[in-house]
Amino acid sequence: MNRLVRGEPAISGGDRRRDQLPLWVVAFGVFVAADDLMVVSTMLRPIVDDLGLILPDDLDSTAWVVNVYLIAYIASMPLAGRLSDIYGRRSVFVSSLVLFAIGSVIVPATDSFAVLLVGRGLSAIGGGALVPVALAVAGDLHIGAARSRAIGMLGAIETLGWVWGPLYGAILVRFLTWQWQFYLNVPLALIGIVLGWKFVDPVARGRGRVDWAGATLLTIGLVALNVALLSAAKIQSISGLDQLTGGDADRWWESPWLYFVAITAFAGFAVIERRLVRAGTAPPIVGVGVLRGRTPVAAMIVNGLVGVGLVIALINVPLFINIVESSSGIGSTAVLSGVLLTSLTATMAVTSYLGGELSGRLGNTTPTIVGIVIGIAGFAMLGTTWSADSSHVLMALELAVVGAGIGLVLTPTSAAVVDAAAEDERGSAAGLVIVFRLIGFSIGLAAVTAWGLHRYAELRDALELPGLGDPGYKDAASSAAIEITTIALTETFIGAGLALLVALVVAVVGRKRTVTS
């Protein structure tokens, strides 16, 4: 299908070259946001130490340095995407970078934990909003194979931010301080603001007013769901499973009633969206065409399941290294974790771009299925070969296999959703596909914590150690702690492979239904 069929003007070779400028500008914003999302994975411990919090006593609090960012990042996306449809990509892009910069100023300037969380939340709202805007810009500028390549390029840039984030954080922890991450965010945001104002298209493509009632209910639902999921996801802020605590749900954010709030909010959102579609009084936050199509719905589900697998790898690698390299200092383990994570995310960056190329030539389904199969094979290797004695080279190679598979999946699933959206709904569609992936992150974090806590306690209770006064007790206890923790962690890799197996079924079923419909 060409542009004339869609009612869009044809583009000359010179215009195509100019089209790349706004795409690279929004890609720059995505890179900065992706870096800020992942950077704390290797610098959380010094942040916690500087705030005066102590693990495991303050574990519930420290987890929220990660959680508040992820929650705000997710919640901002659908509304930001829809706002960019109605008010223009440039306005939302620039405003998002302003919020991101304000948050980045607050974080290193405070010694208050509560104020730091506010700063992280503001940065997350701004950073999260940049992603659907960037995907919508790719959809605006290109169609067909060119759109898949553009989305693949954005996926590669985002993943490069993930590559750089943990490694950059480790370097800062080793040679400077964690505060420098946020100091440097400010000039980067200012550069993005200037470039965005100059090159990103200000033209609005949507119509009418914003459905604020629907946006509010959707945001409440996303926040409630992710708070409920992440209240149990404590594993990302610890250096060993022995620091996990069971505890009872005695805080409001740990109560199961939040799931009821989420379900109620989503139900109310669905009712409002349905009425808007029938009445035609305002555009819905989520395009109806995207939700009705079998292919985009399958793509969003696959994205969520891939998010489950990906976060298990991203969280468990630093935790695994902290356990098996416990005799090394924080700086050394942070650098090693960053290097190993780079083998995962760098491969993802390459195959994200490759996924866009293959989608343009073969369609979205084939690279999706191939990528899922590769990812399953990679997680199977991680779950069956990793131990305290594993070679770092072998670990890096196996993580690269996982990254290759996941990277192949991300671009075609994103392209499938953006392709299904109407011109004035691309922003909201782009936000929705990323939301599914990040909800998968939250589910994966909660699952890792629950399984790790359960298995650590189970294996610990089965230990047979020398007597407390025995000369060999200390060494035996230390070795046993490493062994049972690595067992619990490698079992979660098998769980990640099972999540991808479900994604494979969804992808195959979605393809069959699309062909026969």
Coordinates of C-alpha atoms in Angstrom, one line a residue:
M1 CA 0.0 0.0 0.0
N2 CA 1.5 3.4 -0.9
R3 CA 1.0 6.8 0.5
L4 CA -1.4 7.9 -2.3
V5 CA -3.8 5.1 -1.3
R6 CA -3.7 6.2 2.3
G7 CA -4.3 9.8 1.3
E8 CA -0.8 10.9 2.2
P9 CA 1.5 12.8 -0.2
A10 CA 4.3 11.0 -2.0
I11 CA 7.8 11.7 -0.6
S12 CA 10.8 12.4 -2.8
G13 CA 14.3 11.2 -2.1
G14 CA 15.3 14.6 -0.6
D15 CA 12.2 14.6 1.6
R16 CA 13.1 11.1 2.8
R17 CA 16.5 12.3 3.9
R18 CA 14.9 15.2 5.7
D19 CA 12.5 12.8 7.3
Q20 CA 15.4 11.2 9.1
L21 CA 16.2 14.3 11.1
P22 CA 13.0 14.2 13.4
L23 CA 13.4 10.4 13.6
W24 CA 17.0 10.8 15.0
V25 CA 15.9 13.6 17.3
V26 CA 13.2 11.5 18.9
A27 CA 15.6 8.5 19.0
F28 CA 18.0 10.7 21.0
G29 CA 15.2 11.3 23.6
V30 CA 14.4 7.6 23.7
F31 CA 18.1 6.7 24.3
V32 CA 18.3 9.2 27.3
A33 CA 15.1 7.8 28.8
A34 CA 16.2 4.2 28.4
D35 CA 19.5 4.9 30.0
D36 CA 17.7 6.4 33.0
L37 CA 15.4 3.4 33.3
M38 CA 18.2 0.9 33.5
V39 CA 21.1 2.8 35.1
V40 CA 20.0 2.1 38.7
S41 CA 20.3 -1.6 38.2
T42 CA 24.1 -1.3 39.0
M43 CA 24.1 1.8 41.2
L44 CA 21.2 1.1 43.6
R45 CA 23.4 0.0 46.5
P46 CA 25.4 3.2 46.7
I47 CA 22.2 5.2 46.4
V48 CA 20.7 3.3 49.3
D49 CA 23.9 3.7 51.3
D50 CA 24.0 7.4 50.8
L51 CA 20.4 7.8 51.9
G52 CA 21.2 6.0 55.1
L53 CA 18.9 3.1 54.5
I54 CA 20.0 -0.3 55.7
L55 CA 19.3 -3.7 54.1
P56 CA 17.4 -5.9 54.8
D57 CA 15.6 -3.7 57.4
D58 CA 14.7 -1.0 54.9
L59 CA 14.2 -3.3 52.0
D60 CA 10.6 -2.3 51.5
S61 CA 11.6 1.3 51.1
T62 CA 14.6 0.8 48.9
A63 CA 12.7 -1.2 46.3
W64 CA 10.7 1.9 45.5
V65 CA 13.7 3.7 44.1
V66 CA 13.2 1.2 41.2
N67 CA 9.5 0.7 41.5
V68 CA 8.3 4.4 41.4
Y69 CA 10.2 4.9 38.1
L70 CA 8.7 1.9 36.5
I71 CA 5.1 2.7 37.7
A72 CA 5.3 6.3 36.5
Y73 CA 7.0 5.3 33.3
I74 CA 4.2 2.9 32.4
A75 CA 1.3 5.1 33.5
S76 CA 2.4 8.1 31.4
M77 CA 2.5 6.3 28.1
P78 CA -1.1 5.9 27.0
L79 CA -2.0 9.5 27.8
A80 CA 1.2 10.9 26.3
G81 CA 0.6 9.0 23.1
R82 CA -2.9 10.3 22.8
L83 CA -1.9 13.9 23.7
S84 CA 0.7 13.7 20.9
D85 CA -2.1 12.7 18.5
I86 CA -4.3 15.7 19.5
Y87 CA -1.8 18.4 20.2
G88 CA 1.2 17.4 18.0
R89 CA 4.3 15.3 18.6
R90 CA 6.6 18.3 19.2
S91 CA 4.6 19.8 22.1
V92 CA 4.5 16.5 24.0
F93 CA 8.1 15.6 23.1
V94 CA 9.5 19.0 24.4
S95 CA 7.2 19.0 27.5
S96 CA 8.3 15.5 28.4
L97 CA 12.0 16.5 28.3
V98 CA 11.3 19.5 30.5
L99 CA 9.7 17.1 33.1
F100 CA 12.6 14.7 32.7
A101 CA 15.1 17.5 33.4
I102 CA 13.2 18.8 36.4
G103 CA 13.2 15.3 38.0
S104 CA 16.9 14.9 37.2
V105 CA 17.7 18.1 39.1
I106 CA 15.8 17.0 42.1
V107 CA 17.2 13.5 42.6
P108 CA 20.9 14.3 43.3
A109 CA 20.1 17.6 45.2
T110 CA 18.2 15.9 48.0
D111 CA 19.1 13.7 51.0
S112 CA 15.4 13.0 51.6
F113 CA 14.2 9.6 50.4
A114 CA 10.7 10.9 49.8
V115 CA 11.9 13.9 47.7
L116 CA 14.2 11.5 45.7
L117 CA 11.1 9.4 44.9
V118 CA 9.3 12.5 43.7
G119 CA 12.3 13.4 41.4
R120 CA 12.4 9.9 40.0
G121 CA 8.7 9.9 39.4
L122 CA 8.9 13.2 37.4
S123 CA 11.8 11.9 35.4
A124 CA 9.8 8.7 34.7
I125 CA 6.7 10.5 33.5
G126 CA 8.8 12.6 31.1
G127 CA 11.0 9.6 30.0
G128 CA 8.0 7.3 29.5
A129 CA 6.1 9.8 27.4
L130 CA 9.0 10.0 24.9
V131 CA 8.7 6.4 23.8
P132 CA 5.2 6.4 22.3
V133 CA 5.9 9.8 20.7
A134 CA 9.0 8.4 19.0
L135 CA 7.1 5.3 17.7
A136 CA 4.3 7.6 16.5
V137 CA 6.8 9.8 14.6
A138 CA 8.2 6.7 12.9
G139 CA 4.6 5.7 11.9
D140 CA 3.9 9.3 10.6
L141 CA 7.0 9.4 8.4
H142 CA 7.0 6.0 6.9
I143 CA 4.8 3.1 5.7
G144 CA 5.3 -0.5 4.9
A145 CA 8.9 -1.8 5.0
A146 CA 10.3 1.6 5.7
R147 CA 8.2 1.9 8.8
S148 CA 9.4 -1.4 10.1
R149 CA 13.0 -0.3 9.5
A150 CA 12.3 2.9 11.3
I151 CA 10.7 1.2 14.3
G152 CA 13.6 -1.3 14.2
M153 CA 16.1 1.6 14.4
L154 CA 14.2 3.1 17.4
G155 CA 14.2 -0.3 19.1
A156 CA 17.9 -0.6 18.6
I157 CA 18.5 2.9 20.0
E158 CA 16.3 2.2 23.0
T159 CA 18.2 -1.1 23.6
L160 CA 21.5 0.7 23.3
G161 CA 20.3 2.9 26.1
W162 CA 19.7 -0.3 28.1
V163 CA 23.2 -1.4 27.1
W164 CA 24.7 1.8 28.2
G165 CA 22.7 2.3 31.4
P166 CA 24.0 -0.5 33.6
L167 CA 27.5 -0.2 32.3
Y168 CA 27.5 3.6 32.7
G169 CA 26.1 3.2 36.2
A170 CA 28.8 0.8 37.1
I171 CA 31.5 3.1 35.8
L172 CA 30.1 6.0 37.7
V173 CA 29.9 4.0 40.9
R174 CA 33.5 2.8 40.4
F175 CA 35.2 6.1 39.5
L176 CA 32.8 9.0 40.4
T177 CA 29.5 9.1 42.2
W178 CA 26.0 8.0 41.3
Q179 CA 24.8 11.7 41.3
W180 CA 26.7 12.3 38.1
Q181 CA 24.1 10.3 36.2
F182 CA 21.5 12.9 37.0
Y183 CA 23.7 15.9 36.6
L184 CA 24.5 14.9 33.1
N185 CA 20.8 14.2 32.3
V186 CA 20.1 18.0 32.4
P187 CA 22.3 19.1 29.5
L188 CA 21.2 16.1 27.5
A189 CA 17.6 17.0 28.0
L190 CA 18.3 20.6 27.0
I191 CA 19.9 19.5 23.8
G192 CA 16.8 17.3 23.1
I193 CA 14.5 20.2 23.8
V194 CA 16.3 22.5 21.3
L195 CA 16.4 19.8 18.6
G196 CA 12.8 18.7 19.2
W197 CA 11.5 22.3 18.9
K198 CA 13.4 22.7 15.6
F199 CA 12.9 19.4 13.9
V200 CA 9.8 17.5 15.3
D201 CA 6.6 18.1 13.5
P202 CA 4.2 20.3 15.5
V203 CA 1.1 19.3 13.4
A204 CA -1.7 17.6 15.3
R205 CA -3.3 14.6 13.7
G206 CA -6.1 13.8 16.1
R207 CA -9.4 15.5 16.6
G208 CA -11.5 16.9 19.4
R209 CA -10.8 17.0 23.1
V210 CA -8.9 14.7 25.4
D211 CA -11.0 12.0 27.1
W212 CA -9.8 13.0 30.6
A213 CA -12.3 10.7 32.4
G214 CA -11.0 7.7 30.5
A215 CA -7.4 8.8 30.9
T216 CA -7.8 9.1 34.6
L217 CA -9.4 5.7 35.0
L218 CA -6.7 4.1 32.8
T219 CA -4.0 5.8 34.8
I220 CA -5.5 4.7 38.1
G221 CA -5.8 1.1 36.9
L222 CA -2.2 1.0 35.6
V223 CA -0.9 2.5 38.9
A224 CA -2.9 0.3 41.1
L225 CA -2.0 -2.8 39.2
N226 CA 1.7 -2.1 39.1
V227 CA 1.8 -1.0 42.8
A228 CA 0.2 -4.3 43.7
L229 CA 2.6 -6.3 41.6
L230 CA 5.7 -4.4 42.6
S231 CA 5.0 -4.2 46.3
A232 CA 6.2 -7.8 46.4
A233 CA 9.0 -7.3 43.9
K234 CA 11.8 -6.6 46.4
I235 CA 14.5 -8.7 44.7
Q236 CA 15.8 -5.8 42.5
S237 CA 17.2 -4.0 45.5
I238 CA 19.1 -6.7 47.3
S239 CA 22.4 -8.5 47.1
G240 CA 21.3 -11.9 48.2
L241 CA 18.1 -13.9 48.6
D242 CA 18.8 -14.2 52.2
Q243 CA 17.8 -10.6 52.6
L244 CA 14.3 -11.3 51.4
T245 CA 11.6 -11.1 54.0
G246 CA 8.2 -12.6 53.9
G247 CA 6.1 -10.4 56.1
D248 CA 2.4 -9.8 56.0
A249 CA 0.6 -7.4 53.8
D250 CA 0.2 -4.7 56.5
R251 CA 0.9 -1.7 54.3
W252 CA -1.7 -0.2 52.0
W253 CA 0.4 -0.7 49.0
E254 CA 0.9 -4.4 49.8
S255 CA -2.8 -5.1 50.1
P256 CA -4.7 -7.3 47.6
W257 CA -7.5 -4.7 47.4
L258 CA -5.3 -2.8 44.9
Y259 CA -6.1 -5.5 42.4
F260 CA -9.8 -4.8 42.9
V261 CA -9.1 -1.1 42.4
A262 CA -7.3 -1.9 39.1
I263 CA -10.0 -4.2 37.8
T264 CA -12.7 -1.6 38.7
A265 CA -10.8 1.2 37.0
F266 CA -10.2 -0.8 33.8
A267 CA -13.8 -1.8 33.7
G268 CA -14.9 1.8 34.0
F269 CA -12.4 2.8 31.4
A270 CA -13.8 0.2 29.0
V271 CA -17.4 1.5 29.5
I272 CA -16.3 5.1 28.8
E273 CA -14.3 4.2 25.7
R274 CA -17.3 2.2 24.4
R275 CA -19.7 5.1 24.9
L276 CA -17.2 7.6 23.2
V277 CA -16.9 5.3 20.2
R278 CA -20.7 5.1 19.8
A279 CA -21.4 8.8 20.4
G280 CA -18.4 10.1 18.5
T281 CA -18.1 13.1 20.9
A282 CA -14.4 12.6 21.7
P283 CA -11.6 10.3 20.5
P284 CA -11.0 7.4 22.8
I285 CA -7.6 7.1 24.6
V286 CA -7.1 3.7 22.9
G287 CA -8.0 3.2 19.3
V288 CA -10.8 0.7 18.7
G289 CA -9.2 -0.7 15.6
V290 CA -6.1 -1.7 17.5
L291 CA -8.1 -3.6 20.2
R292 CA -10.3 -5.4 17.7
G293 CA -7.6 -6.6 15.4
R294 CA -6.4 -10.2 16.2
T295 CA -2.8 -9.5 15.0
P296 CA -2.2 -6.4 17.2
V297 CA -3.8 -7.9 20.2
A298 CA -1.6 -11.0 19.8
A299 CA 1.4 -8.7 19.4
M300 CA 0.6 -6.9 22.6
I301 CA 0.3 -10.1 24.6
V302 CA 3.5 -11.4 23.1
N303 CA 5.2 -8.1 24.1
G304 CA 4.0 -8.6 27.7
L305 CA 5.3 -12.2 27.9
V306 CA 8.6 -11.2 26.4
G307 CA 8.8 -8.4 29.1
V308 CA 8.4 -11.1 31.8
G309 CA 11.4 -13.0 30.4
L310 CA 13.5 -10.0 29.8
V311 CA 13.2 -8.5 33.3
I312 CA 14.1 -11.9 34.8
A313 CA 17.4 -11.8 32.9
L314 CA 18.0 -8.1 33.7
I315 CA 17.4 -8.5 37.4
N316 CA 18.9 -11.9 38.0
V317 CA 22.3 -11.3 36.3
P318 CA 23.4 -8.6 38.8
L319 CA 22.0 -10.6 41.7
F320 CA 23.7 -13.8 40.6
I321 CA 27.0 -12.0 40.3
N322 CA 26.6 -10.4 43.7
I323 CA 26.2 -13.9 45.1
V324 CA 29.0 -15.8 43.4
E325 CA 31.4 -12.9 43.6
S326 CA 30.6 -11.9 47.1
S327 CA 34.2 -11.6 48.1
S328 CA 34.7 -8.8 45.6
G329 CA 33.9 -5.1 46.3
I330 CA 30.7 -3.4 45.2
G331 CA 32.5 -1.6 42.4
S332 CA 34.0 -4.8 40.9
T333 CA 30.7 -6.7 41.0
A334 CA 28.9 -3.7 39.5
V335 CA 31.3 -3.6 36.6
L336 CA 31.1 -7.3 36.0
S337 CA 27.3 -7.2 36.1
G338 CA 27.4 -4.3 33.6
V339 CA 29.6 -6.2 31.2
L340 CA 27.5 -9.3 31.3
L341 CA 24.3 -7.3 30.9
T342 CA 25.9 -5.6 27.9
S343 CA 26.2 -9.0 26.2
L344 CA 22.5 -9.4 26.5
T345 CA 21.4 -5.9 25.6
A346 CA 24.0 -5.2 22.9
T347 CA 22.8 -8.3 21.0
M348 CA 19.2 -7.1 21.5
A349 CA 20.1 -3.8 19.9
V350 CA 21.5 -5.5 16.8
T351 CA 18.6 -7.9 16.4
S352 CA 16.0 -5.2 17.1
Y353 CA 17.3 -3.4 14.0
L354 CA 17.5 -6.7 12.1
G355 CA 13.9 -7.5 13.2
G356 CA 12.8 -4.3 11.5
E357 CA 14.6 -5.3 8.3
L358 CA 13.1 -8.8 8.3
S359 CA 9.6 -7.5 9.1
G360 CA 9.8 -5.3 6.0
R361 CA 10.6 -8.3 3.9
L362 CA 8.9 -11.2 5.5
G363 CA 6.1 -9.7 7.5
N364 CA 5.9 -9.3 11.3
T365 CA 5.0 -12.9 12.2
T366 CA 8.1 -14.8 10.9
P367 CA 10.7 -12.9 12.8
T368 CA 8.5 -12.9 15.9
I369 CA 8.3 -16.7 16.0
V370 CA 12.0 -17.2 15.1
G371 CA 13.0 -14.7 17.9
I372 CA 10.8 -16.4 20.5
V373 CA 12.3 -19.9 19.6
I374 CA 15.8 -18.5 20.0
G375 CA 14.9 -16.8 23.3
I376 CA 13.5 -20.1 24.7
A377 CA 16.7 -21.9 23.7
G378 CA 18.8 -19.2 25.5
F379 CA 16.8 -19.3 28.7
A380 CA 17.1 -23.1 28.7
M381 CA 20.8 -22.8 28.5
L382 CA 20.9 -20.3 31.4
G383 CA 18.7 -22.4 33.5
T384 CA 20.7 -25.6 33.0
T385 CA 24.3 -24.5 32.9
W386 CA 24.8 -21.6 35.2
S387 CA 26.4 -22.3 38.6
A388 CA 28.9 -20.7 40.9
D389 CA 31.7 -22.1 38.8
S390 CA 30.4 -21.0 35.4
S391 CA 32.8 -19.2 33.1
H392 CA 32.0 -15.5 32.6
V393 CA 32.6 -16.0 28.9
L394 CA 30.1 -18.8 28.7
M395 CA 27.6 -16.7 30.7
A396 CA 28.1 -13.8 28.3
L397 CA 27.6 -16.0 25.2
E398 CA 24.4 -17.5 26.6
L399 CA 23.0 -14.1 27.5
A400 CA 23.8 -13.0 24.0
V401 CA 21.5 -15.8 22.7
V402 CA 18.7 -14.6 24.9
G403 CA 19.2 -11.1 23.7
A404 CA 19.3 -12.1 20.1
G405 CA 15.9 -13.8 20.5
I406 CA 14.2 -11.1 22.4
G407 CA 15.5 -8.4 20.1
L408 CA 14.0 -10.1 17.1
V409 CA 10.6 -10.1 18.7
L410 CA 10.4 -6.4 19.9
T411 CA 10.4 -4.6 16.6
P412 CA 7.8 -6.7 14.7
T413 CA 5.4 -6.8 17.6
S414 CA 5.6 -3.0 17.9
A415 CA 5.3 -2.6 14.1
A416 CA 2.2 -4.8 14.1
V417 CA 0.4 -2.5 16.6
V418 CA 1.5 0.7 14.9
D419 CA 0.5 -0.6 11.5
A420 CA -3.0 -1.4 12.7
A421 CA -3.6 2.1 14.1
A422 CA -5.3 4.9 12.1
E423 CA -3.2 8.0 11.4
D424 CA -4.8 9.9 14.3
E425 CA -4.4 7.0 16.8
R426 CA -0.7 6.0 16.3
G427 CA 0.4 7.8 19.5
S428 CA -2.0 6.0 21.7
A429 CA -1.3 2.6 20.0
A430 CA 2.4 3.1 20.4
G431 CA 1.9 3.8 24.1
L432 CA -0.3 0.7 24.5
V433 CA 2.2 -1.7 23.1
I434 CA 5.0 -0.5 25.4
V435 CA 2.6 -0.6 28.4
F436 CA 2.1 -4.3 27.8
R437 CA 5.8 -4.9 27.7
L438 CA 6.4 -3.0 31.0
I439 CA 3.5 -4.6 32.7
G440 CA 5.3 -7.8 31.8
F441 CA 8.3 -6.3 33.6
S442 CA 6.2 -5.8 36.8
I443 CA 4.8 -9.3 36.6
G444 CA 8.3 -10.8 36.1
L445 CA 9.7 -8.9 39.1
A446 CA 6.9 -10.1 41.3
A447 CA 7.3 -13.7 40.1
V448 CA 11.0 -13.7 40.6
T449 CA 10.6 -12.4 44.2
A450 CA 7.9 -14.9 45.1
W451 CA 9.7 -17.9 43.6
G452 CA 13.1 -16.8 45.0
L453 CA 11.7 -16.4 48.5
H454 CA 9.9 -19.7 48.4
R455 CA 12.8 -21.7 47.0
Y456 CA 15.4 -20.1 49.2
A457 CA 13.4 -20.9 52.3
E458 CA 12.7 -24.5 51.1
L459 CA 16.3 -25.2 50.2
R460 CA 17.6 -23.6 53.4
D461 CA 15.4 -25.7 55.6
A462 CA 16.7 -28.9 53.9
L463 CA 20.3 -28.0 54.6
E464 CA 22.5 -30.3 56.7
L465 CA 25.4 -28.3 58.1
P466 CA 28.1 -29.1 60.6
G467 CA 27.4 -28.2 64.2
L468 CA 27.5 -24.5 65.1
G469 CA 30.8 -24.9 67.0
D470 CA 32.4 -27.1 64.3
P471 CA 35.5 -25.4 62.7
G472 CA 34.1 -26.1 59.3
Y473 CA 30.7 -24.5 60.0
K474 CA 31.4 -21.0 58.6
D475 CA 32.8 -22.2 55.3
A476 CA 30.0 -24.8 54.9
A477 CA 27.3 -22.2 55.6
S478 CA 28.8 -19.8 53.2
S479 CA 29.1 -22.4 50.4
A480 CA 25.6 -23.6 51.0
A481 CA 24.1 -20.1 50.9
I482 CA 25.8 -19.6 47.5
E483 CA 24.6 -22.9 46.2
I484 CA 20.9 -22.6 47.2
T485 CA 20.7 -19.0 46.0
T486 CA 22.1 -19.9 42.6
I487 CA 19.7 -22.9 42.3
A488 CA 16.7 -20.6 43.1
L489 CA 17.9 -18.0 40.5
T490 CA 18.6 -20.5 37.7
E491 CA 15.1 -22.0 38.2
T492 CA 13.7 -18.5 37.4
F493 CA 15.4 -18.7 34.0
I494 CA 13.5 -21.8 33.3
G495 CA 10.3 -19.9 34.2
A496 CA 11.3 -17.1 31.8
G497 CA 11.6 -19.8 29.1
L498 CA 8.1 -21.0 29.9
A499 CA 6.8 -17.5 29.6
L500 CA 8.3 -17.3 26.1
L501 CA 6.8 -20.7 25.3
V502 CA 3.3 -19.2 26.0
A503 CA 4.3 -16.3 23.8
L504 CA 5.1 -18.7 21.0
V505 CA 1.7 -20.3 21.2
V506 CA 0.0 -16.8 21.2
A507 CA 2.1 -15.8 18.1
V508 CA 1.3 -19.0 16.2
V509 CA -2.4 -18.9 17.1
G510 CA -2.6 -15.2 16.1
R511 CA -1.1 -15.9 12.7
K512 CA -3.5 -18.8 12.0
R513 CA -6.5 -16.7 12.9
T514 CA -5.3 -13.8 10.8
V515 CA -4.8 -16.0 7.8
T516 CA -8.2 -17.6 8.0
S517 CA -10.3 -14.6 8.8

